[in-house]
Coordinates of C-alpha atoms and ligand atoms in Angstrom, one line a residue:
X1 CA -6.0 9.8 -6.4
X2 CA -6.3 6.6 -7.6
X3 CA -4.9 3.9 -6.8
X4 CA -2.7 1.3 -9.7
X5 CA -0.7 -1.8 -8.5
X6 CA 1.7 -2.8 -9.8
X7 CA -0.6 -5.6 -11.8
X8 CA -3.8 -3.2 -12.6
X9 CA -0.7 -1.6 -14.5
X10 CA 1.0 -4.4 -16.3
X11 CA -2.6 -5.4 -17.1
X12 CA -3.0 -2.1 -18.6
X13 CA 0.3 -3.1 -20.5
X14 CA -0.5 -5.7 -22.0
X15 CA 2.2 -7.9 -20.4
X16 CA 2.4 -11.7 -21.3
X17 CA 1.1 -13.5 -18.4
X18 CA 4.2 -15.5 -17.8
X19 CA 5.9 -12.7 -17.1
X20 CA 3.6 -10.9 -14.8
X21 CA 3.8 -13.7 -12.7
X22 CA 7.1 -14.0 -12.8
X23 CA 7.8 -9.8 -12.0
X24 CA 5.5 -10.7 -8.9
X25 CA 7.5 -13.0 -7.1
X26 CA 10.8 -10.7 -8.0
X27 CA 8.5 -8.3 -6.4
X28 CA 7.2 -10.4 -3.5
X29 CA 11.2 -11.2 -2.3
X30 CA 11.8 -7.7 -2.4
X31 CA 8.9 -6.9 -0.6
X32 CA 10.6 -10.1 2.1
X33 CA 14.0 -8.5 1.8
X34 CA 13.4 -5.3 2.6
X35 CA 11.6 -6.1 5.8
X36 CA 15.4 -8.1 6.7
X37 CA 17.4 -5.4 5.7
X38 CA 14.8 -2.9 8.1
X39 CA 15.3 -5.0 10.9
X40 CA 18.7 -5.5 10.3
X41 CA 20.2 -3.9 13.5
X42 CA 18.3 -5.8 15.8
X43 CA 18.3 -9.1 13.5
X44 CA 22.3 -9.4 13.8
X45 CA 22.4 -9.5 10.7
X46 CA 24.9 -6.6 10.0
X47 CA 28.3 -7.2 9.2
X48 CA 30.8 -10.4 7.5
X49 CA 29.5 -13.0 7.2
X50 CA 29.0 -16.2 9.0
X51 CA 29.7 -15.6 12.4
X52 CA 28.7 -16.5 15.9
X53 CA 25.8 -14.6 17.4
X54 CA 25.5 -14.8 21.2
X55 CA 23.3 -17.9 21.1
X56 CA 26.5 -19.6 19.3
X57 CA 24.0 -19.7 16.0
X58 CA 25.6 -19.2 12.8
X59 CA 24.7 -15.1 11.0
X60 CA 24.9 -14.7 8.1
X61 CA 25.2 -11.4 6.1
X62 CA 22.3 -9.7 4.3
X63 CA 24.2 -10.4 0.7
X64 CA 23.8 -13.5 1.7
X65 CA 20.5 -13.7 3.7
X66 CA 18.5 -11.6 0.2
X67 CA 20.0 -13.9 -1.8
X68 CA 18.9 -17.3 -0.1
X69 CA 15.6 -14.9 0.0
X70 CA 15.0 -14.7 -3.9
X71 CA 16.1 -18.3 -4.7
X72 CA 13.3 -19.8 -1.8
X73 CA 10.6 -17.1 -3.9
X74 CA 11.5 -16.8 -7.5
X75 CA 13.6 -20.0 -7.7
X76 CA 9.9 -22.2 -7.9
X77 CA 8.8 -20.2 -11.2
X78 CA 7.9 -23.0 -12.8
X79 CA 8.6 -20.6 -16.4
X80 CA 12.6 -20.5 -14.7
X81 CA 15.4 -21.7 -16.5
X82 CA 17.9 -20.2 -14.3
X83 CA 19.1 -17.8 -12.2
X84 CA 22.3 -15.9 -11.8
X85 CA 23.2 -14.5 -9.1
X86 CA 25.8 -11.6 -7.9
X87 CA 26.8 -14.4 -4.2
X88 CA 26.5 -18.0 -6.6
X89 CA 29.2 -18.5 -8.4
X90 CA 27.9 -20.6 -10.7
X91 CA 24.4 -20.9 -12.9
X92 CA 21.9 -22.0 -10.5
X93 CA 20.2 -24.8 -13.0
X94 CA 16.0 -24.5 -12.7
X95 CA 15.7 -27.1 -15.3
X96 CA 17.3 -29.6 -16.7
X97 CA 16.2 -29.7 -20.7
X98 CA 15.3 -25.4 -20.5
X99 CA 13.1 -25.1 -23.2
X100 CA 12.4 -21.8 -25.5
X101 CA 10.3 -19.0 -24.0
X102 CA 11.6 -20.1 -20.8
X103 CA 13.3 -17.2 -18.4
X104 CA 17.0 -16.7 -17.1
X105 CA 16.6 -13.8 -14.3
X106 CA 20.5 -12.0 -13.7
X107 CA 19.9 -10.6 -9.8
X108 CA 22.0 -8.1 -7.8
X109 CA 20.2 -9.8 -4.7
X110 CA 21.7 -6.8 -2.5
X111 CA 23.4 -3.5 -4.0
X112 CA 24.9 -1.2 -2.5
X113 CA 25.4 -3.7 1.0
X114 CA 28.2 -1.3 2.0
X115 CA 25.9 1.0 3.0
X116 CA 24.2 -1.0 5.8
X117 CA 26.1 -0.2 8.6
X118 CA 25.6 3.6 8.3
X119 CA 21.5 2.6 7.1
X120 CA 21.8 4.2 3.9
X121 CA 19.9 3.1 0.8
X122 CA 20.7 0.2 -0.9
X123 CA 18.6 -2.4 -3.2
X124 CA 18.4 -5.6 -5.2
X125 CA 18.7 -4.9 -9.3
X126 CA 16.8 -7.4 -11.1
X127 CA 17.4 -8.4 -15.2
X128 CA 15.1 -11.1 -17.2
X129 CA 15.5 -12.4 -20.6
X130 CA 13.6 -14.7 -22.3
X131 CA 14.8 -17.5 -24.5
X132 CA 14.1 -18.3 -28.2
X133 CA 15.8 -21.5 -28.2
X134 CA 15.7 -24.4 -26.2
X135 CA 19.0 -24.8 -24.5
X136 CA 22.1 -27.0 -22.8
X137 CA 22.2 -26.3 -18.9
X138 CA 25.7 -24.7 -20.3
X139 CA 27.0 -21.7 -18.7
X140 CA 27.5 -20.5 -22.1
X141 CA 24.1 -20.1 -22.6
X142 CA 23.0 -17.1 -20.4
X143 CA 25.6 -15.0 -21.7
X144 CA 22.9 -13.1 -23.1
X145 CA 23.3 -9.5 -24.8
X146 CA 21.5 -7.2 -23.1
X147 CA 19.8 -6.5 -25.9
X148 CA 18.0 -9.7 -25.4
X149 CA 16.8 -8.4 -21.7
X150 CA 12.6 -8.2 -21.9
X151 CA 12.0 -6.5 -18.6
X152 CA 14.4 -5.1 -16.0
X153 CA 13.9 -3.0 -12.7
X154 CA 15.3 -2.8 -9.5
X155 CA 13.5 -2.5 -5.4
X156 CA 14.8 0.5 -3.5
X157 CA 15.5 0.3 -0.1
X158 CA 15.1 3.5 1.3
X159 CA 13.1 5.9 3.5
X160 CA 10.6 4.0 1.5
X161 CA 10.8 0.8 -0.9
X162 CA 10.2 1.9 -4.1
X163 CA 9.7 -0.3 -7.0
X164 CA 10.7 0.9 -10.5
X165 CA 10.5 -1.8 -13.5
X166 CA 10.5 -1.8 -17.4
X167 CA 9.2 -4.1 -19.9
X168 CA 10.7 -2.4 -22.6
X169 CA 7.5 0.2 -22.2
X170 CA 9.2 3.1 -20.6
X171 CA 9.7 2.7 -17.3
X172 CA 7.2 3.1 -13.8
X173 CA 8.4 4.0 -10.4
X174 CA 5.9 2.4 -7.4
X175 CA 6.3 2.1 -3.9
X176 CA 5.0 -0.3 -1.4
X177 CA 2.4 1.0 0.7
X178 CA 1.9 -1.0 4.2
X179 CA -1.5 -0.4 4.5
X180 CA -2.2 -2.9 1.8
X181 CA 1.1 -4.7 1.4
X182 CA 0.1 -3.8 -2.7
X183 CA 3.5 -2.1 -4.7
X184 CA 1.2 0.7 -6.1
X185 CA 2.2 3.5 -9.4
X186 CA 3.5 6.9 -7.8
X187 CA 5.6 7.8 -10.2
X188 CA 4.3 7.0 -13.8
X189 CA 6.0 7.3 -17.3
X190 CA 10.2 7.9 -15.4
X191 CA 11.7 10.2 -18.2
X192 CA 16.0 10.9 -17.6
X193 CA 15.8 15.2 -18.8
X194 CA 18.5 14.8 -21.6
X195 CA 21.1 17.8 -20.4
X196 CA 22.6 17.9 -16.9
X197 CA 24.9 20.1 -14.4
X198 CA 25.6 16.8 -11.9
X199 CA 27.7 14.3 -11.6
X200 CA 28.5 10.9 -9.7
X201 CA 32.2 9.5 -9.6
X202 CA 33.8 8.1 -6.5
X203 CA 36.0 10.7 -7.5
X204 CA 38.7 8.4 -5.0
X205 CA 40.2 7.0 -7.5
X206 CA 41.3 10.3 -9.5
X207 CA 44.6 9.0 -10.2
X208 CA 43.4 5.9 -11.4
X209 CA 41.1 6.8 -13.9
X210 CA 42.5 6.5 -17.5
X211 CA 43.1 10.8 -19.2
X212 CA 39.0 10.9 -21.1
X213 CA 37.4 10.2 -17.5
X214 CA 39.9 13.1 -15.7
X215 CA 40.1 15.0 -18.7
X216 CA 36.0 15.2 -18.3
X217 CA 35.8 15.6 -14.7
X218 CA 38.4 18.3 -14.9
X219 CA 36.8 20.6 -17.3
X220 CA 33.5 20.1 -14.9
X221 CA 35.0 21.0 -12.2
X222 CA 36.4 24.3 -13.5
X223 CA 32.9 25.3 -13.7
X224 CA 31.6 28.6 -16.0
X225 CA 35.3 29.0 -16.2
X226 CA 36.0 25.8 -18.3
X227 CA 35.2 23.9 -21.8
X228 CA 31.7 23.7 -20.3
X229 CA 30.5 27.0 -19.3
X230 CA 28.6 25.6 -16.7
X231 CA 28.6 24.4 -12.8
X232 CA 28.6 21.5 -12.0
X233 CA 27.0 19.3 -9.0
X234 CA 28.5 16.7 -7.7
X235 CA 26.4 13.4 -6.1
X236 CA 28.3 10.0 -4.8
X237 CA 26.0 7.5 -2.7
X238 CA 28.5 4.1 -3.1
X239 CA 25.1 2.5 -4.3
X240 CA 24.4 1.9 -7.5
X241 CA 20.8 1.5 -6.6
X242 CA 19.6 5.4 -4.8
X243 CA 22.9 6.9 -7.4
X244 CA 20.1 5.5 -10.5
X245 CA 17.4 6.6 -9.0
X246 CA 18.9 9.8 -7.9
X247 CA 19.4 9.6 -12.0
X248 CA 15.4 8.7 -14.0
X249 CA 13.7 10.9 -11.1
X250 CA 15.9 14.2 -12.0
X251 CA 18.4 13.1 -14.3
X252 CA 22.8 13.5 -14.0
X253 CA 25.3 11.0 -14.8
X254 CA 26.8 8.4 -13.1
X255 CA 30.4 6.7 -14.3
X256 CA 31.7 3.8 -12.9
X257 CA 35.1 3.4 -14.8
X258 CA 37.3 0.8 -15.4
X259 CA 40.6 2.5 -13.9
X260 CA 44.3 0.9 -13.6
X261 CA 43.0 -0.4 -10.1
X262 CA 39.8 -2.5 -11.4
X263 CA 41.0 -3.0 -15.6
X264 CA 42.3 -6.5 -14.9
X265 CA 38.4 -7.3 -14.4
X266 CA 37.5 -5.4 -16.8
X267 CA 35.6 -2.7 -14.1
X268 CA 33.8 -2.6 -11.3
X269 CA 30.4 -3.3 -11.9
X270 CA 29.1 -6.8 -13.6
X271 CA 27.6 -6.8 -16.6
X272 CA 24.6 -8.8 -16.4
X273 CA 23.2 -8.2 -13.3
X274 CA 24.0 -4.5 -13.0
X275 CA 25.0 -2.9 -16.4
X276 CA 22.2 -4.0 -18.5
X277 CA 19.3 -3.5 -16.2
X278 CA 20.3 -0.5 -15.5
X279 CA 21.0 0.5 -18.8
X280 CA 17.6 -0.5 -20.2
X281 CA 15.9 1.2 -17.6
X282 CA 17.7 4.7 -18.7
X283 CA 17.6 3.8 -22.1
X284 CA 14.0 3.2 -21.8
X285 CA 13.3 6.8 -20.2
X286 CA 15.1 8.2 -22.9
X287 CA 18.9 8.6 -21.3
X288 CA 21.5 6.8 -22.7
X289 CA 24.0 4.2 -21.4
X290 CA 27.6 3.1 -22.7
X291 CA 30.7 1.4 -21.5
X292 CA 33.0 5.0 -23.9
X293 CA 33.2 3.0 -26.7
X294 CA 29.5 1.9 -27.2
X295 CA 26.5 0.8 -25.8
X296 CA 26.4 -1.2 -21.9
X297 CA 23.5 -3.6 -23.7
X298 CA 25.5 -4.9 -27.5
X299 CA 28.4 -5.5 -25.1
X300 CA 28.9 -9.6 -26.1
X301 CA 29.5 -11.5 -23.1
X302 CA 32.2 -13.6 -21.7
X303 CA 31.3 -14.8 -18.0
X304 CA 27.9 -14.2 -16.6
X305 CA 30.4 -12.5 -13.5
X306 CA 31.9 -9.9 -16.7
X307 CA 32.6 -6.7 -15.2
X308 CA 32.1 -3.5 -17.1
X309 CA 32.8 0.3 -17.5
X310 CA 29.9 2.1 -16.9
X311 CA 28.3 5.5 -17.5
X312 CA 24.8 6.3 -17.7
X313 CA 22.1 9.2 -17.7
X314 CA 21.1 11.9 -18.8
X315 CA 21.4 11.4 -22.4
X316 CA 23.1 14.4 -23.8
X317 CA 26.1 14.2 -21.5
X318 CA 26.7 10.6 -21.6
X319 CA 27.4 11.8 -25.3
X320 CA 29.8 14.8 -24.9
X321 CA 31.4 11.9 -22.2
X322 CA 31.5 9.5 -25.4
X323 CA 33.0 12.1 -27.3
X324 CA 36.4 12.7 -24.6
X325 CA 36.6 9.1 -25.5
X326 CA 36.5 9.4 -29.4
X327 CA 39.1 12.1 -28.7
Ligands
LIG1 P1 28.1 -4.3 -4.9 O1 27.7 -4.0 -3.4 O2 26.2 -5.4 -4.7 O3 29.1 -5.6 -4.2 O4 27.6 -3.1 -5.1 C1 28.1 -1.8 -4.9 C2 28.2 -1.2 -6.1 C3 27.4 -0.1 -6.5 O5 26.5 -0.1 -5.7 C4 28.4 0.8 -6.3 O6 27.7 2.1 -7.2 C5 29.8 0.8 -6.6 O7 29.6 -0.5 -6.2 C6 30.2 1.2 -5.5 O8 31.9 1.4 -5.2 P2 33.1 1.9 -4.3 O9 32.9 1.7 -2.6 O10 33.7 2.3 -5.8 O11 31.9 3.7 -3.8
LIG2 MN1 26.3 -4.7 -7.0
LIG3 MN1 25.8 -6.8 -4.3

Protein backbone atom coordinates (compact mmCIF):
# COMPACT_ATOMS: atom_id res chain seq x y z
CA UNK A 1 0.00 0.00 0.00
CA UNK A 2 1.30 3.44 -0.88
CA UNK A 3 1.86 5.40 2.28
CA UNK A 4 0.79 9.03 2.03
CA UNK A 5 1.97 11.39 4.74
CA UNK A 6 -0.05 14.29 6.11
CA UNK A 7 2.21 16.75 4.27
CA UNK A 8 1.97 14.89 0.97
CA UNK A 9 -1.77 14.82 1.34
CA UNK A 10 -1.95 18.56 2.02
CA UNK A 11 0.28 19.18 -1.04
CA UNK A 12 -2.15 17.12 -3.12
CA UNK A 13 -4.96 19.39 -1.93
CA UNK A 14 -2.88 22.51 -2.77
CA UNK A 15 -3.21 23.65 0.83
CA UNK A 16 -1.85 27.17 1.38
CA UNK A 17 1.73 26.92 2.69
CA UNK A 18 1.12 28.95 5.86
CA UNK A 19 -1.97 26.89 6.70
CA UNK A 20 -0.02 23.70 6.05
CA UNK A 21 2.72 24.70 8.50
CA UNK A 22 0.10 25.60 11.09
CA UNK A 23 -1.62 22.22 10.72
CA UNK A 24 1.76 20.49 10.99
CA UNK A 25 2.45 22.41 14.21
CA UNK A 26 -0.93 21.28 15.55
CA UNK A 27 -0.18 17.67 14.51
CA UNK A 28 3.13 17.87 16.39
CA UNK A 29 1.37 19.18 19.51
CA UNK A 30 -1.11 16.30 19.24
CA UNK A 31 1.70 13.72 18.99
CA UNK A 32 3.28 15.19 22.12
CA UNK A 33 -0.06 15.22 23.97
CA UNK A 34 -0.63 11.60 22.90
CA UNK A 35 2.69 10.68 24.47
CA UNK A 36 1.77 12.37 27.75
CA UNK A 37 -1.68 10.76 27.74
CA UNK A 38 -0.14 7.31 27.21
CA UNK A 39 2.30 7.82 30.07
CA UNK A 40 -0.28 9.43 32.33
CA UNK A 41 -0.47 6.69 34.93
CA UNK A 42 3.33 6.48 35.20
CA UNK A 43 3.91 10.22 35.22
CA UNK A 44 1.39 10.75 38.00
CA UNK A 45 -0.58 13.25 35.97
CA UNK A 46 -4.02 11.66 36.21
CA UNK A 47 -6.53 13.17 38.57
CA UNK A 48 -7.00 16.65 39.96
CA UNK A 49 -4.75 19.59 39.20
CA UNK A 50 -2.33 21.19 41.62
CA UNK A 51 -1.86 18.14 43.84
CA UNK A 52 1.61 17.28 45.08
CA UNK A 53 3.50 14.11 44.24
CA UNK A 54 5.70 12.22 46.68
CA UNK A 55 8.66 14.48 45.87
CA UNK A 56 6.54 17.48 46.82
CA UNK A 57 6.44 18.66 43.21
CA UNK A 58 3.27 20.20 41.94
CA UNK A 59 1.41 17.88 39.60
CA UNK A 60 -0.80 19.20 36.90
CA UNK A 61 -3.71 17.44 35.37
CA UNK A 62 -3.43 16.46 31.75
CA UNK A 63 -5.91 19.13 30.66
CA UNK A 64 -3.43 21.76 31.80
CA UNK A 65 -0.36 19.91 30.53
CA UNK A 66 -2.01 19.45 27.12
CA UNK A 67 -2.81 23.15 26.97
CA UNK A 68 0.79 24.05 27.80
CA UNK A 69 2.09 21.72 25.08
CA UNK A 70 -0.30 23.24 22.54
CA UNK A 71 0.69 26.80 23.47
CA UNK A 72 4.38 25.94 23.35
CA UNK A 73 4.31 24.12 20.01
CA UNK A 74 1.71 26.14 18.11
CA UNK A 75 1.99 29.52 19.85
CA UNK A 76 5.09 30.76 18.03
CA UNK A 77 3.75 30.14 14.54
CA UNK A 78 4.55 33.39 12.66
CA UNK A 79 1.07 33.63 11.12
CA UNK A 80 -0.82 33.12 14.37
CA UNK A 81 -2.87 36.05 15.68
CA UNK A 82 -4.38 34.33 18.72
CA UNK A 83 -5.08 31.08 20.51
CA UNK A 84 -8.45 30.48 22.16
CA UNK A 85 -8.38 27.52 24.56
CA UNK A 86 -10.97 25.82 26.71
CA UNK A 87 -8.42 25.94 29.52
CA UNK A 88 -7.65 29.69 29.33
CA UNK A 89 -10.24 32.34 30.20
CA UNK A 90 -8.79 35.17 28.14
CA UNK A 91 -7.89 35.20 24.46
CA UNK A 92 -4.15 34.44 24.19
CA UNK A 93 -3.02 37.11 21.72
CA UNK A 94 0.21 36.24 19.91
CA UNK A 95 0.37 39.49 17.94
CA UNK A 96 -0.26 43.03 19.10
CA UNK A 97 -1.40 44.07 15.61
CA UNK A 98 -3.11 41.08 13.95
CA UNK A 99 -3.26 41.45 10.20
CA UNK A 100 -5.54 40.15 7.47
CA UNK A 101 -4.36 36.64 6.58
CA UNK A 102 -3.28 35.78 10.14
CA UNK A 103 -4.90 32.76 11.80
CA UNK A 104 -6.92 32.30 14.97
CA UNK A 105 -6.84 28.77 16.41
CA UNK A 106 -9.62 27.64 18.78
CA UNK A 107 -8.93 24.40 20.62
CA UNK A 108 -9.98 21.99 23.32
CA UNK A 109 -6.59 20.59 24.37
CA UNK A 110 -8.05 17.48 25.97
CA UNK A 111 -11.62 16.50 25.27
CA UNK A 112 -13.37 13.79 27.26
CA UNK A 113 -10.85 14.08 30.06
CA UNK A 114 -13.19 12.43 32.56
CA UNK A 115 -12.29 9.24 30.65
CA UNK A 116 -8.59 9.43 31.51
CA UNK A 117 -8.82 7.68 34.84
CA UNK A 118 -10.64 4.75 33.21
CA UNK A 119 -8.28 4.45 30.22
CA UNK A 120 -10.79 5.29 27.49
CA UNK A 121 -10.35 7.41 24.37
CA UNK A 122 -9.81 11.15 24.66
CA UNK A 123 -8.75 13.71 22.07
CA UNK A 124 -7.81 17.24 21.04
CA UNK A 125 -10.19 19.37 18.92
CA UNK A 126 -9.16 22.40 16.84
CA UNK A 127 -10.69 25.00 14.55
CA UNK A 128 -8.81 27.46 12.31
CA UNK A 129 -10.13 30.82 11.09
CA UNK A 130 -8.19 33.23 8.86
CA UNK A 131 -8.70 36.94 9.51
CA UNK A 132 -10.11 38.78 6.51
CA UNK A 133 -9.05 42.22 7.82
CA UNK A 134 -6.58 43.81 10.22
CA UNK A 135 -8.08 43.82 13.73
CA UNK A 136 -7.52 45.27 17.18
CA UNK A 137 -6.70 42.51 19.71
CA UNK A 138 -10.03 42.67 21.54
CA UNK A 139 -12.00 39.56 22.64
CA UNK A 140 -14.91 40.46 20.33
CA UNK A 141 -12.56 40.13 17.36
CA UNK A 142 -12.35 36.35 17.76
CA UNK A 143 -16.13 35.92 17.95
CA UNK A 144 -16.30 34.68 14.38
CA UNK A 145 -19.00 32.40 12.95
CA UNK A 146 -18.21 28.77 12.19
CA UNK A 147 -18.93 29.39 8.51
CA UNK A 148 -15.59 31.28 8.44
CA UNK A 149 -13.56 28.21 9.46
CA UNK A 150 -11.01 27.27 6.80
CA UNK A 151 -9.89 24.08 8.55
CA UNK A 152 -10.88 21.92 11.50
CA UNK A 153 -10.01 18.60 12.98
CA UNK A 154 -9.28 16.46 15.98
CA UNK A 155 -6.73 14.01 17.24
CA UNK A 156 -8.04 10.90 18.94
CA UNK A 157 -5.94 9.13 21.56
CA UNK A 158 -7.33 5.61 21.49
CA UNK A 159 -5.79 2.20 20.78
CA UNK A 160 -3.95 4.15 18.08
CA UNK A 161 -3.49 7.90 17.71
CA UNK A 162 -5.57 9.25 14.85
CA UNK A 163 -5.81 12.68 13.21
CA UNK A 164 -8.93 13.63 11.27
CA UNK A 165 -8.89 16.90 9.35
CA UNK A 166 -10.69 18.98 6.79
CA UNK A 167 -9.41 21.99 4.89
CA UNK A 168 -12.79 22.34 3.18
CA UNK A 169 -12.21 19.58 0.64
CA UNK A 170 -13.78 16.60 2.42
CA UNK A 171 -12.53 14.80 5.50
CA UNK A 172 -9.49 12.57 5.73
CA UNK A 173 -8.28 10.33 8.53
CA UNK A 174 -4.65 9.66 9.39
CA UNK A 175 -3.07 7.24 11.82
CA UNK A 176 0.13 7.92 13.69
CA UNK A 177 2.76 5.45 12.56
CA UNK A 178 5.08 4.99 15.54
CA UNK A 179 8.01 3.73 13.46
CA UNK A 180 8.26 6.78 11.19
CA UNK A 181 6.61 9.29 13.52
CA UNK A 182 4.37 10.34 10.61
CA UNK A 183 0.62 10.63 10.36
CA UNK A 184 -0.22 8.39 7.39
CA UNK A 185 -3.44 8.59 5.41
CA UNK A 186 -5.57 5.62 6.44
CA UNK A 187 -9.18 6.81 5.98
CA UNK A 188 -9.37 8.98 2.86
CA UNK A 189 -12.62 10.79 2.06
CA UNK A 190 -14.55 9.83 5.18
CA UNK A 191 -18.29 9.89 4.48
CA UNK A 192 -21.18 9.65 6.92
CA UNK A 193 -24.04 7.42 5.74
CA UNK A 194 -27.18 9.62 5.49
CA UNK A 195 -29.37 7.17 7.37
CA UNK A 196 -28.76 5.53 10.72
CA UNK A 197 -30.27 3.43 13.49
CA UNK A 198 -27.85 4.50 16.21
CA UNK A 199 -27.97 7.46 18.58
CA UNK A 200 -25.61 8.79 21.25
CA UNK A 201 -26.92 10.81 24.18
CA UNK A 202 -26.37 10.96 27.93
CA UNK A 203 -29.74 9.43 28.83
CA UNK A 204 -29.24 10.11 32.55
CA UNK A 205 -30.38 13.67 31.72
CA UNK A 206 -33.79 12.44 30.45
CA UNK A 207 -35.71 14.30 33.16
CA UNK A 208 -34.05 17.57 32.13
CA UNK A 209 -34.50 17.34 28.36
CA UNK A 210 -36.80 19.65 26.44
CA UNK A 211 -39.95 18.00 24.98
CA UNK A 212 -38.65 17.57 21.36
CA UNK A 213 -35.56 15.64 22.50
CA UNK A 214 -37.55 13.52 24.93
CA UNK A 215 -40.14 12.72 22.26
CA UNK A 216 -37.44 11.82 19.71
CA UNK A 217 -35.65 9.42 22.06
CA UNK A 218 -38.97 7.94 23.29
CA UNK A 219 -39.91 7.22 19.67
CA UNK A 220 -36.51 5.65 18.91
CA UNK A 221 -36.77 3.42 21.97
CA UNK A 222 -40.17 2.12 20.87
CA UNK A 223 -38.39 0.38 18.00
CA UNK A 224 -40.37 -1.40 15.30
CA UNK A 225 -43.62 -0.85 17.21
CA UNK A 226 -43.13 2.93 17.36
CA UNK A 227 -43.46 5.70 14.78
CA UNK A 228 -39.85 5.25 13.57
CA UNK A 229 -40.63 1.68 12.58
CA UNK A 230 -37.08 0.47 13.23
CA UNK A 231 -34.90 -0.70 16.10
CA UNK A 232 -32.22 1.72 17.36
CA UNK A 233 -28.87 1.00 18.96
CA UNK A 234 -27.33 3.35 21.52
CA UNK A 235 -23.74 4.41 22.32
CA UNK A 236 -22.33 7.06 24.68
CA UNK A 237 -18.56 7.46 25.16
CA UNK A 238 -18.69 10.68 27.26
CA UNK A 239 -15.91 11.82 24.93
CA UNK A 240 -17.17 13.88 22.00
CA UNK A 241 -14.07 13.03 19.96
CA UNK A 242 -14.73 9.30 20.33
CA UNK A 243 -18.45 9.66 19.58
CA UNK A 244 -17.82 11.81 16.49
CA UNK A 245 -15.08 9.45 15.32
CA UNK A 246 -17.56 6.58 15.42
CA UNK A 247 -20.13 8.65 13.51
CA UNK A 248 -17.57 9.61 10.83
CA UNK A 249 -16.73 5.93 10.51
CA UNK A 250 -20.16 4.25 10.49
CA UNK A 251 -22.83 6.92 10.91
CA UNK A 252 -25.16 7.72 13.79
CA UNK A 253 -26.35 10.82 15.59
CA UNK A 254 -24.85 12.55 18.62
CA UNK A 255 -26.92 14.83 20.84
CA UNK A 256 -25.86 17.08 23.67
CA UNK A 257 -28.87 19.37 23.81
CA UNK A 258 -29.53 22.34 25.98
CA UNK A 259 -31.64 21.09 28.92
CA UNK A 260 -32.97 22.46 32.21
CA UNK A 261 -29.70 21.49 33.91
CA UNK A 262 -27.45 23.50 31.60
CA UNK A 263 -29.89 26.07 30.14
CA UNK A 264 -28.40 28.93 32.14
CA UNK A 265 -25.09 28.37 30.35
CA UNK A 266 -26.76 27.79 26.96
CA UNK A 267 -25.88 24.07 26.86
CA UNK A 268 -22.86 21.95 27.76
CA UNK A 269 -20.57 21.91 24.75
CA UNK A 270 -18.61 24.94 23.70
CA UNK A 271 -19.40 26.54 20.34
CA UNK A 272 -16.01 27.72 19.15
CA UNK A 273 -13.70 24.82 19.99
CA UNK A 274 -16.06 21.83 20.24
CA UNK A 275 -19.26 22.35 18.25
CA UNK A 276 -17.97 24.43 15.29
CA UNK A 277 -14.98 22.24 14.35
CA UNK A 278 -17.03 19.04 14.71
CA UNK A 279 -19.83 20.66 12.68
CA UNK A 280 -17.42 21.53 9.87
CA UNK A 281 -16.03 17.99 9.81
CA UNK A 282 -19.46 16.40 9.87
CA UNK A 283 -20.81 18.66 7.11
CA UNK A 284 -17.69 18.07 5.00
CA UNK A 285 -18.32 14.32 5.40
CA UNK A 286 -21.88 14.70 4.09
CA UNK A 287 -23.60 14.83 7.49
CA UNK A 288 -25.44 17.64 9.27
CA UNK A 289 -24.80 19.60 12.46
CA UNK A 290 -27.64 21.53 14.04
CA UNK A 291 -28.73 23.24 17.24
CA UNK A 292 -32.15 21.72 16.54
CA UNK A 293 -33.22 25.01 15.02
CA UNK A 294 -30.50 25.58 12.41
CA UNK A 295 -26.88 24.96 11.42
CA UNK A 296 -24.38 25.23 14.27
CA UNK A 297 -21.89 27.06 12.04
CA UNK A 298 -24.45 29.84 11.47
CA UNK A 299 -24.65 30.66 15.19
CA UNK A 300 -23.28 34.19 15.79
CA UNK A 301 -20.94 33.92 18.78
CA UNK A 302 -21.40 36.30 21.71
CA UNK A 303 -18.43 34.99 23.71
CA UNK A 304 -15.45 32.78 23.01
CA UNK A 305 -16.46 30.25 25.69
CA UNK A 306 -20.11 30.27 24.59
CA UNK A 307 -22.04 27.00 24.85
CA UNK A 308 -24.56 25.60 22.43
CA UNK A 309 -26.98 22.71 21.78
CA UNK A 310 -25.36 20.08 19.57
CA UNK A 311 -27.15 17.58 17.32
CA UNK A 312 -24.92 16.12 14.61
CA UNK A 313 -24.33 13.11 12.41
CA UNK A 314 -26.21 11.28 9.66
CA UNK A 315 -28.04 14.00 7.75
CA UNK A 316 -31.45 12.35 7.34
CA UNK A 317 -31.61 11.60 11.06
CA UNK A 318 -30.55 15.15 12.01
CA UNK A 319 -33.37 16.38 9.74
CA UNK A 320 -35.80 14.10 11.60
CA UNK A 321 -34.66 15.60 14.94
CA UNK A 322 -35.02 19.13 13.56
CA UNK A 323 -38.56 18.10 12.57
CA UNK A 324 -39.35 17.29 16.23
CA UNK A 325 -38.11 20.78 17.16
CA UNK A 326 -40.31 22.43 14.52
CA UNK A 327 -43.31 20.48 15.80
P1 LIG B 1 -14.20 18.16 28.24
O1 LIG B 1 -13.53 16.93 28.75
O2 LIG B 1 -13.37 18.92 27.25
O3 LIG B 1 -14.74 19.05 29.34
O4 LIG B 1 -15.48 17.74 27.36
C1 LIG B 1 -16.33 16.70 27.78
C2 LIG B 1 -17.59 16.79 26.97
C3 LIG B 1 -17.62 15.90 25.74
O5 LIG B 1 -16.42 15.37 25.35
C4 LIG B 1 -18.60 14.81 26.10
O6 LIG B 1 -19.42 14.52 25.01
C5 LIG B 1 -19.40 15.38 27.23
O7 LIG B 1 -18.66 16.41 27.80
C6 LIG B 1 -19.71 14.33 28.27
O8 LIG B 1 -20.65 14.83 29.13
P2 LIG B 1 -21.33 13.92 30.28
O9 LIG B 1 -20.34 13.86 31.39
O10 LIG B 1 -22.58 14.67 30.62
O11 LIG B 1 -21.63 12.55 29.70
MN1 LIG C 1 -14.35 18.95 25.41
MN1 LIG D 1 -11.30 19.68 27.42
